[in-house]
Coordinates of C-alpha atoms in Angstrom, one line a residue:
Chain N
M1 CA 47.0 142.7 -10.2
S2 CA 50.4 141.7 -11.7
A3 CA 52.7 144.4 -12.8
V4 CA 53.5 145.2 -16.4
L5 CA 56.9 147.1 -15.6
Q6 CA 58.7 147.0 -12.5
A7 CA 61.8 149.0 -12.0
E8 CA 63.9 149.3 -9.0
G9 CA 66.5 151.8 -8.5
L10 CA 67.0 151.6 -12.3
G11 CA 69.8 154.0 -13.7
K12 CA 71.4 154.4 -17.0
K13 CA 74.8 156.3 -17.5
Y14 CA 76.2 157.4 -21.0
G15 CA 79.8 158.4 -20.1
K16 CA 79.6 160.5 -17.1
R17 CA 76.2 161.7 -17.6
W18 CA 73.1 159.8 -16.0
A19 CA 70.6 159.7 -18.5
L20 CA 68.4 158.1 -16.1
S21 CA 68.8 157.5 -12.4
G22 CA 67.1 156.0 -9.2
C23 CA 64.0 155.2 -11.3
T24 CA 61.7 153.2 -9.0
L25 CA 58.3 152.1 -10.8
D26 CA 55.4 149.5 -10.6
I27 CA 53.0 150.0 -13.4
P28 CA 49.9 147.8 -12.9
E29 CA 48.6 145.8 -16.0
G30 CA 45.9 147.0 -18.3
R31 CA 46.8 150.7 -18.3
I32 CA 47.5 153.4 -20.7
V33 CA 50.4 154.9 -19.2
G34 CA 51.6 158.4 -20.1
L35 CA 55.2 159.2 -19.7
V36 CA 55.8 163.0 -19.9
G37 CA 58.9 165.2 -19.4
P38 CA 60.8 167.8 -21.3
N39 CA 63.1 166.9 -24.2
G40 CA 66.1 165.2 -23.0
A41 CA 64.6 164.1 -19.4
G42 CA 65.4 160.5 -20.1
K43 CA 62.0 159.3 -21.5
T44 CA 63.6 157.3 -24.5
T45 CA 66.3 155.9 -22.2
L46 CA 63.5 154.6 -19.9
L47 CA 61.6 153.2 -22.7
N48 CA 64.6 151.8 -24.5
L49 CA 65.6 149.9 -21.3
A50 CA 62.1 148.6 -20.9
V51 CA 62.2 146.9 -24.5
G52 CA 65.8 145.8 -23.9
Q53 CA 67.5 148.0 -26.5
I54 CA 69.9 149.0 -23.9
E55 CA 70.9 147.6 -20.7
P56 CA 70.8 149.4 -17.3
S57 CA 74.0 150.6 -15.6
A58 CA 72.3 150.5 -12.2
G59 CA 69.3 148.8 -10.7
S60 CA 67.0 146.3 -12.4
I61 CA 64.0 146.4 -14.7
R62 CA 61.4 143.7 -15.2
V63 CA 58.7 143.9 -18.0
L64 CA 55.8 141.5 -17.8
G65 CA 57.7 139.5 -15.2
G66 CA 60.6 138.9 -17.5
S67 CA 63.8 140.7 -18.4
P68 CA 63.6 142.8 -21.3
A69 CA 64.6 141.3 -24.7
S70 CA 66.0 138.3 -22.9
G71 CA 64.5 135.9 -25.7
P72 CA 62.0 135.4 -28.5
E73 CA 59.2 134.8 -26.1
Q74 CA 59.8 137.9 -24.1
L75 CA 60.4 140.0 -27.5
A76 CA 57.0 138.7 -28.6
K77 CA 55.4 139.9 -25.5
V78 CA 56.4 143.5 -26.0
G79 CA 55.5 145.7 -29.1
Y80 CA 57.8 148.8 -29.6
V81 CA 57.1 151.9 -31.8
A82 CA 60.6 153.6 -31.6
Q83 CA 61.1 157.4 -31.8
D84 CA 60.7 158.8 -35.3
T85 CA 58.7 155.5 -36.1
P86 CA 61.5 154.2 -38.1
T87 CA 60.5 151.8 -41.5
Y88 CA 62.6 150.5 -44.2
A89 CA 62.3 153.2 -46.7
G90 CA 63.0 150.7 -49.7
L91 CA 60.3 148.4 -48.6
S92 CA 56.9 148.3 -49.4
I93 CA 53.9 148.4 -46.8
A94 CA 53.2 144.6 -47.9
E95 CA 56.8 143.7 -47.6
H96 CA 56.7 145.2 -43.8
L97 CA 53.9 143.2 -43.4
K98 CA 55.7 140.2 -44.6
L99 CA 58.5 141.1 -42.5
G100 CA 56.1 141.0 -39.4
A101 CA 54.6 137.8 -40.4
R102 CA 58.0 136.2 -40.8
L103 CA 59.8 137.5 -37.5
N104 CA 56.7 137.0 -35.4
P105 CA 55.0 133.7 -34.6
G106 CA 51.9 135.3 -33.1
W107 CA 51.6 137.8 -36.3
D108 CA 47.8 138.6 -36.9
G109 CA 47.8 139.0 -40.7
A110 CA 44.2 139.6 -40.9
L111 CA 44.4 142.6 -38.3
A112 CA 47.5 144.0 -40.2
R113 CA 45.9 144.0 -43.6
E114 CA 42.5 145.3 -42.2
R115 CA 44.2 148.2 -40.5
I116 CA 46.2 149.1 -43.5
E117 CA 43.1 148.9 -45.7
R118 CA 41.1 151.1 -43.2
L119 CA 44.0 153.7 -43.3
G120 CA 43.5 153.8 -47.0
L121 CA 47.1 152.9 -47.8
D122 CA 48.3 151.1 -50.9
P123 CA 50.1 147.8 -49.9
A124 CA 52.4 148.2 -52.8
H125 CA 53.6 151.7 -51.7
R126 CA 57.0 152.0 -50.7
A127 CA 57.5 153.2 -47.0
G128 CA 59.9 155.9 -48.0
K129 CA 57.1 157.7 -49.8
L130 CA 54.8 157.7 -47.0
S131 CA 53.8 160.8 -45.1
G132 CA 55.0 161.1 -41.4
G133 CA 51.5 160.2 -40.3
Q134 CA 51.2 157.3 -42.6
R135 CA 54.7 156.1 -41.6
A136 CA 53.7 156.3 -38.0
Q137 CA 50.6 154.4 -38.8
L138 CA 52.5 151.6 -40.3
A139 CA 54.9 151.5 -37.5
L140 CA 51.9 151.1 -35.3
T141 CA 50.4 148.4 -37.3
L142 CA 53.6 146.4 -37.1
G143 CA 53.5 147.0 -33.4
I144 CA 50.0 146.0 -32.8
A145 CA 49.7 143.0 -35.2
K146 CA 52.4 141.1 -33.5
R147 CA 50.0 140.9 -30.7
P148 CA 51.9 142.1 -27.7
E149 CA 50.7 142.1 -24.1
L150 CA 52.3 145.4 -23.7
L151 CA 53.0 148.1 -26.5
I152 CA 55.5 150.9 -25.8
L153 CA 55.5 153.9 -28.2
D154 CA 58.3 156.7 -27.9
E155 CA 57.0 160.0 -28.9
P156 CA 55.1 158.6 -31.7
V157 CA 53.3 161.8 -32.6
A158 CA 56.0 164.4 -31.9
A159 CA 56.5 165.0 -35.6
L160 CA 52.9 164.9 -36.8
D161 CA 50.6 167.6 -37.7
P162 CA 47.4 167.9 -35.2
L163 CA 45.1 165.9 -37.6
A164 CA 47.6 163.2 -38.0
R165 CA 48.1 163.1 -34.3
R166 CA 44.6 162.9 -33.3
E167 CA 43.9 160.0 -36.0
F168 CA 47.0 158.1 -34.6
L169 CA 46.0 158.4 -31.1
Q170 CA 42.4 157.6 -31.9
G171 CA 43.7 154.3 -33.7
L172 CA 46.1 153.6 -31.0
M173 CA 43.1 153.7 -28.4
E174 CA 40.8 151.7 -30.3
A175 CA 43.6 149.0 -30.7
A176 CA 44.3 149.0 -27.1
V177 CA 40.8 148.5 -26.1
E178 CA 40.0 145.8 -28.8
N179 CA 43.1 143.7 -27.7
S180 CA 43.2 144.6 -24.1
L181 CA 46.7 145.9 -24.2
S182 CA 48.6 147.9 -21.8
V183 CA 50.2 150.9 -23.5
V184 CA 53.1 152.9 -22.3
L185 CA 53.4 156.2 -24.4
S186 CA 55.8 159.1 -24.0
S187 CA 55.5 162.6 -25.1
H188 CA 56.6 166.0 -24.2
L189 CA 53.1 167.4 -24.5
V190 CA 50.6 166.7 -21.8
S191 CA 47.9 167.5 -24.0
D192 CA 48.4 164.4 -26.3
L193 CA 48.3 162.2 -23.3
E194 CA 45.4 163.8 -21.4
R195 CA 42.4 162.4 -23.0
M196 CA 43.6 158.8 -23.0
C197 CA 46.0 158.1 -20.2
D198 CA 44.8 156.7 -17.0
Y199 CA 48.3 156.4 -15.3
L200 CA 51.1 159.1 -15.4
I201 CA 54.7 159.3 -15.0
V202 CA 56.4 162.6 -15.0
L203 CA 60.3 162.4 -15.8
V204 CA 62.2 165.6 -15.3
K205 CA 66.2 165.7 -15.3
S206 CA 66.7 161.8 -15.5
R207 CA 64.4 161.7 -12.4
V208 CA 60.9 160.3 -11.9
Q209 CA 59.4 163.1 -10.0
V210 CA 56.0 161.5 -9.6
A211 CA 54.0 158.4 -11.0
G212 CA 50.5 157.1 -10.3
D213 CA 47.0 156.7 -11.2
V214 CA 45.8 159.9 -13.0
D215 CA 42.5 160.0 -10.8
E216 CA 44.5 159.5 -7.7
L217 CA 47.1 162.2 -8.6
L218 CA 44.5 164.7 -9.4
A219 CA 42.7 163.9 -6.1
A220 CA 45.8 164.4 -4.2
H221 CA 47.1 167.6 -5.6
H222 CA 45.6 171.0 -4.6
R223 CA 46.4 174.5 -5.7
L224 CA 46.5 176.8 -2.6
T225 CA 46.2 180.5 -2.8
G226 CA 46.2 183.0 0.0
P227 CA 48.2 185.6 1.7
R228 CA 52.0 185.5 1.5
R229 CA 53.8 182.9 3.4
D230 CA 56.8 180.6 3.4
A231 CA 56.6 176.9 2.3
A232 CA 58.2 176.0 5.5
T233 CA 55.1 177.1 7.5
L234 CA 53.0 174.5 5.6
P235 CA 51.9 171.2 7.6
A236 CA 54.4 168.3 7.2
D237 CA 52.0 166.1 5.4
Q238 CA 51.5 168.7 2.6
H239 CA 54.3 168.3 0.0
V240 CA 55.1 171.5 -1.9
V241 CA 55.3 170.6 -5.4
S242 CA 55.7 174.1 -6.8
E243 CA 55.2 177.6 -5.4
S244 CA 55.2 181.2 -6.7
H245 CA 54.7 184.4 -4.7
T246 CA 53.8 187.8 -5.4
D247 CA 54.2 190.7 -2.9
R248 CA 51.1 189.8 -1.2
Q249 CA 50.0 186.6 -2.2
S250 CA 51.5 183.1 -2.5
T251 CA 50.4 180.1 -4.6
F252 CA 51.3 176.6 -3.7
I253 CA 50.6 173.3 -5.5
V254 CA 50.9 170.7 -2.9
R255 CA 50.4 166.9 -2.8
T256 CA 48.6 165.6 0.4
D257 CA 46.4 162.6 1.2
G258 CA 44.8 164.3 3.9
P259 CA 42.1 167.4 3.9
I260 CA 43.2 170.7 4.0
H261 CA 41.9 172.7 6.9
D262 CA 43.6 176.0 7.1
P263 CA 40.7 178.6 6.4
A264 CA 43.3 181.2 5.0
W265 CA 43.6 179.2 1.6
T266 CA 41.4 179.2 -1.1
V267 CA 41.8 175.6 -2.4
G268 CA 41.4 174.6 -5.9
R269 CA 41.7 171.4 -7.9
I270 CA 44.3 171.4 -10.7
G271 CA 44.1 169.7 -14.0
L272 CA 46.6 167.2 -15.5
E273 CA 48.4 169.8 -17.5
D274 CA 49.0 172.0 -14.6
L275 CA 50.0 169.1 -12.4
V276 CA 52.7 168.1 -14.9
L277 CA 53.9 171.5 -15.3
A278 CA 54.3 172.1 -11.6
Y279 CA 56.4 169.1 -11.3
M280 CA 58.4 170.3 -14.5
T281 CA 58.9 173.9 -13.3
P282 CA 62.0 174.0 -10.8
A283 CA 60.8 175.3 -7.5
P284 CA 62.4 178.6 -6.7
T285 CA 65.6 178.4 -4.5
R286 CA 65.2 179.6 -0.9
P287 CA 68.1 182.2 -1.0
T288 CA 66.0 184.2 -3.6
L289 CA 63.0 184.0 -1.4
E290 CA 64.7 185.3 1.4
A291 CA 66.3 188.0 -0.5
I292 CA 62.8 189.3 -1.2
R293 CA 61.7 189.9 2.3
Chain F
M1 CA 64.7 136.4 -41.3
I2 CA 66.4 134.8 -44.3
W3 CA 63.8 136.5 -46.6
L4 CA 64.4 139.9 -45.0
T5 CA 68.1 139.6 -45.3
L6 CA 67.8 138.6 -49.1
R7 CA 65.3 141.5 -49.6
Q8 CA 67.6 144.0 -48.1
F9 CA 70.4 142.6 -49.9
R10 CA 68.8 142.3 -53.3
V11 CA 70.1 145.6 -54.9
Q12 CA 73.9 144.9 -53.7
A13 CA 73.8 141.3 -54.7
A14 CA 72.4 142.2 -58.0
V15 CA 75.2 144.7 -58.9
V16 CA 78.1 142.4 -57.9
F17 CA 76.8 139.1 -59.4
G18 CA 75.6 141.1 -62.3
G19 CA 79.0 142.3 -63.0
L20 CA 80.3 138.8 -62.2
A21 CA 78.0 137.5 -64.8
A22 CA 78.9 140.1 -67.5
L23 CA 82.6 139.4 -66.8
G24 CA 81.9 135.4 -67.1
A25 CA 80.1 136.1 -70.3
V26 CA 83.0 137.9 -71.9
L27 CA 85.5 135.4 -70.5
A28 CA 83.4 132.4 -72.1
I29 CA 83.2 134.0 -75.5
T30 CA 87.0 134.7 -75.4
G31 CA 88.4 131.8 -73.5
P32 CA 88.2 129.2 -76.1
G33 CA 89.8 131.2 -78.9
I34 CA 92.8 131.9 -76.5
S35 CA 92.8 128.0 -75.7
D36 CA 92.6 127.2 -79.4
G37 CA 95.7 129.8 -80.2
Y38 CA 97.8 128.4 -77.7
H39 CA 97.5 124.7 -78.4
S40 CA 97.7 125.2 -82.2
G41 CA 100.8 127.4 -81.7
L42 CA 102.4 124.8 -79.5
A43 CA 101.5 122.0 -82.0
A44 CA 103.0 124.2 -84.8
C45 CA 106.3 125.4 -83.3
G46 CA 108.4 122.4 -83.6
T47 CA 111.7 123.0 -82.1
R48 CA 112.1 123.9 -78.4
E49 CA 113.6 127.3 -79.1
N50 CA 110.9 128.0 -81.3
C51 CA 108.3 127.1 -78.9
S52 CA 109.7 129.1 -76.0
Q53 CA 109.8 132.2 -78.4
F54 CA 105.9 131.2 -79.3
T55 CA 104.9 131.2 -75.5
A56 CA 106.7 134.3 -74.6
R57 CA 105.1 136.1 -77.7
F58 CA 101.8 134.5 -77.0
F59 CA 101.9 135.6 -73.2
N60 CA 102.9 139.3 -74.5
D61 CA 100.1 139.4 -76.7
H62 CA 97.6 138.8 -73.9
R63 CA 99.4 140.1 -70.8
S64 CA 97.3 143.2 -70.3
Y65 CA 94.0 141.1 -70.3
F66 CA 95.8 138.6 -68.2
G67 CA 97.0 141.2 -65.6
A68 CA 93.5 143.1 -65.6
L69 CA 91.7 139.7 -64.8
A70 CA 94.2 139.2 -61.8
V71 CA 93.5 142.5 -60.6
I72 CA 89.6 142.0 -60.9
V73 CA 89.8 138.8 -59.0
M74 CA 91.8 140.4 -56.3
S75 CA 89.4 143.5 -56.0
V76 CA 86.4 141.3 -55.6
P77 CA 86.9 140.6 -51.8
G78 CA 87.7 144.5 -51.4
I79 CA 84.4 145.3 -53.1
I80 CA 82.5 143.0 -51.1
G81 CA 83.9 144.5 -47.8
V82 CA 83.2 147.9 -48.7
F83 CA 79.8 147.6 -50.4
W84 CA 78.3 144.6 -48.6
G85 CA 80.2 144.6 -45.2
A86 CA 80.4 148.2 -44.0
P87 CA 76.9 149.1 -44.8
L88 CA 75.3 145.9 -43.3
I89 CA 74.6 147.2 -40.0
T90 CA 75.2 151.1 -40.4
R91 CA 72.5 151.4 -42.7
E92 CA 70.1 150.2 -40.0
L93 CA 71.6 152.4 -37.3
E94 CA 71.5 155.4 -39.6
S95 CA 67.9 154.8 -40.5
G96 CA 66.9 153.9 -37.0
T97 CA 65.4 150.7 -38.4
H98 CA 67.5 148.8 -35.9
R99 CA 64.9 149.6 -33.3
L100 CA 62.1 148.4 -35.4
V101 CA 63.7 144.9 -36.5
W102 CA 65.2 144.2 -32.9
N103 CA 62.0 144.3 -31.6
Q104 CA 60.2 141.7 -33.8
S105 CA 60.2 138.0 -32.0
I106 CA 63.8 137.4 -32.7
T107 CA 66.9 137.9 -30.8
R108 CA 69.6 140.2 -32.1
T109 CA 72.0 137.4 -32.0
R110 CA 69.9 135.3 -34.6
W111 CA 69.2 138.4 -36.7
L112 CA 73.1 139.0 -37.0
A113 CA 73.7 135.3 -37.3
V114 CA 71.5 135.0 -40.4
K115 CA 72.9 138.3 -41.8
L116 CA 76.3 137.3 -41.4
G117 CA 75.7 133.8 -42.5
V118 CA 73.7 134.4 -45.7
I119 CA 75.8 137.3 -46.8
G120 CA 78.9 135.8 -45.9
L121 CA 78.2 132.7 -47.9
A122 CA 77.3 134.9 -50.8
A123 CA 80.6 136.8 -50.4
M124 CA 82.7 133.6 -50.3
A125 CA 80.4 132.4 -53.5
A126 CA 81.2 135.5 -55.5
A127 CA 84.9 135.5 -54.9
G128 CA 84.9 131.5 -55.8
L129 CA 83.2 132.2 -58.9
A130 CA 85.4 135.1 -60.1
V131 CA 88.4 133.0 -59.3
L132 CA 86.9 129.8 -61.1
A133 CA 86.3 131.9 -64.2
A134 CA 89.6 133.6 -64.2
T135 CA 91.6 130.4 -63.7
W136 CA 89.8 128.8 -66.5
W137 CA 90.4 131.6 -68.7
S138 CA 94.0 132.2 -68.0
G139 CA 94.8 128.6 -68.2
P140 CA 96.9 128.8 -71.4
L141 CA 98.3 132.1 -70.3
D142 CA 99.4 130.5 -66.7
E143 CA 101.1 127.6 -68.5
A144 CA 102.9 130.0 -71.0
A145 CA 104.0 132.4 -68.3
H146 CA 105.1 129.6 -65.8
D147 CA 108.6 130.9 -65.7
R148 CA 107.9 134.6 -65.6
F149 CA 104.7 134.7 -63.4
P150 CA 104.6 131.6 -61.3
R151 CA 101.3 131.3 -59.7
I152 CA 103.0 131.2 -56.2
T153 CA 104.3 134.8 -56.7
P154 CA 102.3 137.5 -54.9
L155 CA 100.4 138.8 -57.6
M156 CA 99.2 135.5 -58.9
F157 CA 98.7 133.8 -55.6
D158 CA 95.9 136.2 -54.6
A159 CA 94.1 135.5 -57.8
R160 CA 94.3 131.7 -58.0
G161 CA 93.3 128.9 -55.8
I162 CA 91.3 129.2 -52.8
T163 CA 92.8 132.3 -51.0
P164 CA 90.3 134.7 -52.7
I165 CA 87.5 132.9 -50.9
G166 CA 89.1 133.5 -47.6
Y167 CA 89.9 137.1 -48.5
A168 CA 86.2 137.6 -49.4
A169 CA 85.1 136.2 -46.0
F170 CA 87.7 138.4 -44.2
A171 CA 86.7 141.4 -46.0
F172 CA 83.2 141.1 -45.5
A173 CA 83.6 140.4 -41.6
L174 CA 86.0 143.5 -41.4
G175 CA 83.4 145.8 -43.1
V176 CA 80.5 144.6 -40.6
T177 CA 82.9 145.0 -37.7
V178 CA 84.2 148.4 -38.9
G179 CA 80.5 149.3 -39.4
V180 CA 79.6 148.3 -35.8
L181 CA 82.4 150.3 -34.3
V182 CA 82.0 153.5 -36.5
R183 CA 78.3 153.4 -36.8
R184 CA 78.3 155.7 -40.1
T185 CA 78.2 154.3 -43.5
L186 CA 80.7 156.4 -45.6
P187 CA 83.6 156.6 -42.9
A188 CA 82.9 152.7 -42.4
M189 CA 83.3 152.0 -46.0
A190 CA 86.5 154.1 -46.3
I191 CA 88.1 152.7 -43.3
T192 CA 87.2 149.2 -44.5
L193 CA 89.0 149.9 -47.9
V194 CA 92.0 151.3 -46.4
V195 CA 92.6 148.3 -43.8
F196 CA 91.7 145.8 -46.3
V197 CA 94.3 147.0 -48.9
A198 CA 96.9 147.3 -46.1
V199 CA 96.2 143.7 -45.1
Q200 CA 96.6 142.6 -49.0
I201 CA 100.0 144.3 -49.1
A202 CA 101.1 143.1 -45.5
M203 CA 100.1 139.7 -46.2
P204 CA 102.6 138.7 -49.0
T205 CA 105.2 141.3 -47.9
W206 CA 105.4 140.0 -44.0
I207 CA 103.5 137.1 -43.6
R208 CA 103.1 134.8 -46.4
P209 CA 106.7 134.1 -46.8
H210 CA 106.8 132.5 -43.2
L211 CA 103.6 130.8 -43.2
I212 CA 105.3 127.7 -44.3
P213 CA 109.2 127.6 -43.8
P214 CA 111.0 128.7 -47.1
E215 CA 113.7 126.7 -48.7
T216 CA 117.1 127.5 -49.0
G217 CA 119.1 126.4 -51.9
T218 CA 122.6 127.4 -53.6
V219 CA 123.0 127.0 -57.2
P220 CA 125.9 127.8 -59.7
I221 CA 125.6 131.1 -61.4
T222 CA 125.2 130.2 -65.2
S223 CA 124.4 131.9 -68.2
E224 CA 121.0 130.7 -67.9
N225 CA 119.9 131.7 -64.7
H226 CA 121.6 135.0 -63.9
G227 CA 119.5 137.8 -63.2
D228 CA 120.9 141.5 -62.7
I229 CA 124.5 142.0 -63.4
L230 CA 125.8 145.1 -61.9
L231 CA 129.2 146.6 -63.0
N232 CA 129.8 150.1 -61.3
G233 CA 133.5 151.1 -61.6
D234 CA 135.4 148.4 -59.9
A235 CA 132.4 146.7 -58.1
F236 CA 130.9 143.6 -59.9
S237 CA 128.0 141.6 -58.8
V238 CA 125.7 138.9 -60.4
Q239 CA 122.3 138.0 -58.9
V240 CA 120.8 134.5 -59.6
R241 CA 117.3 134.6 -60.7
G242 CA 116.2 131.7 -58.6
V243 CA 114.3 128.4 -59.1
P244 CA 112.0 128.3 -62.0
G245 CA 108.3 128.2 -60.8
A246 CA 109.1 129.4 -57.3
W247 CA 108.8 132.4 -55.5
T248 CA 112.2 134.0 -54.8
L249 CA 112.4 135.6 -51.4
S250 CA 115.9 136.7 -51.4
A251 CA 118.8 135.9 -53.8
E252 CA 122.5 136.6 -52.7
T253 CA 125.9 135.6 -53.7
V254 CA 128.3 133.6 -51.4
D255 CA 131.7 132.5 -51.8
A256 CA 133.5 129.2 -51.7
S257 CA 133.2 129.3 -47.9
G258 CA 129.4 130.0 -47.9
R259 CA 129.8 133.6 -46.7
T260 CA 127.6 136.0 -48.3
V261 CA 129.3 138.7 -50.3
G262 CA 128.2 141.7 -51.9
D263 CA 130.9 142.3 -54.8
M264 CA 133.0 139.9 -56.4
P265 CA 136.7 140.5 -57.0
T266 CA 137.6 143.2 -59.4
S267 CA 139.7 140.9 -61.3
L268 CA 136.7 139.5 -62.8
A269 CA 135.4 142.7 -63.8
A270 CA 138.5 143.7 -65.5
G271 CA 139.1 140.2 -66.8
P272 CA 136.6 137.7 -68.3
C273 CA 133.6 139.6 -67.1
A274 CA 134.6 143.0 -68.6
P275 CA 131.6 144.4 -70.4
P276 CA 131.6 143.4 -74.3
P277 CA 131.9 146.3 -76.7
P278 CA 128.8 148.1 -77.7
S279 CA 127.5 146.1 -80.6
A280 CA 127.6 147.5 -83.9
D281 CA 124.0 147.8 -84.8
G282 CA 123.1 149.8 -81.6
G283 CA 121.2 146.9 -80.1
P284 CA 121.4 145.9 -76.3
P285 CA 124.6 145.0 -75.3
M286 CA 125.3 141.0 -75.1
G287 CA 125.5 139.4 -71.8
P288 CA 128.8 138.2 -70.2
A289 CA 130.7 135.5 -72.2
Q290 CA 130.6 131.8 -71.0
A291 CA 134.3 132.5 -69.8
C292 CA 133.0 134.8 -67.1
F293 CA 130.7 132.3 -65.8
D294 CA 133.6 129.7 -65.8
A295 CA 135.7 132.0 -64.1
I296 CA 132.9 132.8 -61.3
A297 CA 132.4 129.2 -60.9
E298 CA 136.1 128.5 -60.5
L299 CA 136.3 131.0 -57.9
G300 CA 133.7 129.1 -55.9
Y301 CA 130.9 131.9 -56.1
R302 CA 127.6 130.5 -56.0
G303 CA 123.8 132.0 -55.7
K304 CA 122.1 131.4 -52.5
V305 CA 118.4 131.6 -52.8
V306 CA 115.7 131.5 -50.3
Y307 CA 112.5 130.7 -51.8
Q308 CA 108.8 129.2 -51.8
P309 CA 109.1 126.3 -54.3
G310 CA 106.2 125.9 -56.7
D311 CA 104.7 122.8 -54.9
H312 CA 104.3 125.0 -51.7
F313 CA 101.4 126.8 -53.9
W314 CA 98.7 124.4 -52.2
P315 CA 99.9 124.4 -48.7
L316 CA 100.3 128.0 -48.6
Q317 CA 97.0 128.4 -50.0
W318 CA 95.5 126.4 -47.5
A319 CA 97.4 128.0 -44.5
E320 CA 96.5 131.4 -45.8
T321 CA 92.8 130.5 -46.3
G322 CA 92.7 129.0 -42.9
L323 CA 94.3 132.1 -41.3
F324 CA 91.6 134.3 -42.9
T325 CA 88.9 131.9 -41.9
A326 CA 89.9 132.3 -38.3
L327 CA 90.3 136.0 -38.4
S328 CA 86.8 136.2 -40.0
L329 CA 85.4 133.9 -37.2
G330 CA 87.0 136.3 -34.7
L331 CA 85.7 139.4 -36.1
A332 CA 82.4 137.8 -36.4
G333 CA 82.4 136.9 -32.7
F334 CA 83.4 140.5 -31.9
C335 CA 80.3 141.8 -34.1
F336 CA 78.0 139.5 -32.0
F337 CA 79.5 140.8 -28.6
W338 CA 79.5 144.2 -29.8
T339 CA 75.8 144.1 -31.4
R340 CA 74.5 142.4 -28.1
R341 CA 76.1 144.7 -25.6
R342 CA 77.1 148.2 -27.2
L343 CA 74.6 149.0 -29.9
S344 CA 71.4 150.5 -29.3

């Protein structure tokens, strides 16, 4: 299977601050990829690098085998719905579709018109007068109708109410299936992505914490609950993602490919939300642990 | 892309070209009357003296409109820079729509090339139309004021010929450049205005006089061409007005050996050049008597003038337009670089 997005040591620096660093990814084709992380983690930076809005300060990135935004062909292959779903406030919906038709050789006018009709939008309506949900739908329509191979969306539902959120994601899923699109979608909420993603990237503090197939990730992560003990005493193949302790009990979220034999543990599976939260919560520092004893 | 550029440019273009159309209509209605008045007056004036009185009066009657029209032509490039140039990209950056349009199947370079090309040409066309209409309307007045306001002097130079077109291209490119650097519309508009006005002042003050080497000439000081006469106690000096139809850069008095002098001998002030008694009817005092100029000539004093003669008008126009075209292209090149590398 060929890769949709390959990054090698990718980094982007703004002034002295690294907004993204040491990012190595290999996302296979045909996936719905969820990019999760808290605000300011570097999600937008990564996506802007992927569509070529910005250039990397370190490392390299290839999208669908090409350098991002390197030319019209590359731009045509990648659809982008940017943060806050920008549209031209002064232009009508019909004019947005005309814009898409004029600027994209692969434009699917029938698809675009049909989507606008299905959404119940009036083509003569100015984009500036649309609700947030309608504007997001318009931006999505522009992204889909250019017939890309990969569609990238940066927090498209962040500003939407729950109903508009669900409608948007539903529309996105349908389009992804109908057009066999690869999709990369970012959000700071796992719940948005849980139902649709089959590949997950967790980005915290400008670094990729974990990336992989959702099913494989869920199979490899376990919640271990048992009598209190130190993380260092766990077997070497069990990588501790997060830990929490009470006076007598310890809870670890570990990642391991092997089975867990220790009978002292109650082993539980974890959901996607817990998994992401485990990576987002900073592990307690050792000195604090020592102090408790 | 041309469609999108024109669509986004619609309102701004309508305002500027609408304003020009209104101005053109006013000029078209009033122009023939002025032309008729001038030519019939010239035909009827008869003697040379009467005719020169007529042209002076004719010009004075219309000078406020004449001046206002020159100011309008001079301000068209500034308006274009501020309202067309500066917001061109800042508007996209402020609304985030650059993220939308830069991800259509068209490179940023082509996007910018079309925008700069289409609107840059419109800017030059607007300035060209303004200067064409103003030159046509002002034709009789330019002729009447040939001595007092030659078209090569600073205020007229910027409102005639082809330099307004160069100014418009430059102002537009300047606005876009400031916009990509500042990224916000209002500050970009303000900075563009300040910089452009500074350039408009700096150009005739320091640069234009040297675009083509000026000519230097010495002329006798006569009752015809003298300018300011200063008599302050014992100090006496006479300026010459310079060559008719030329742009005088400097005028000074030289003595018989060609040395620049400030004041002439006091003997002149006390003798033939002594101020005449105030006239009986309280009107302005008369100029010095012919004897004064004869005495000045006898002592060998002459006026030395550095000037751009009237026939330097077109060479200077081409030189200045070329300079602004080069500056505009340089700024446009910078915009391409900056938009490709530094904007996101």
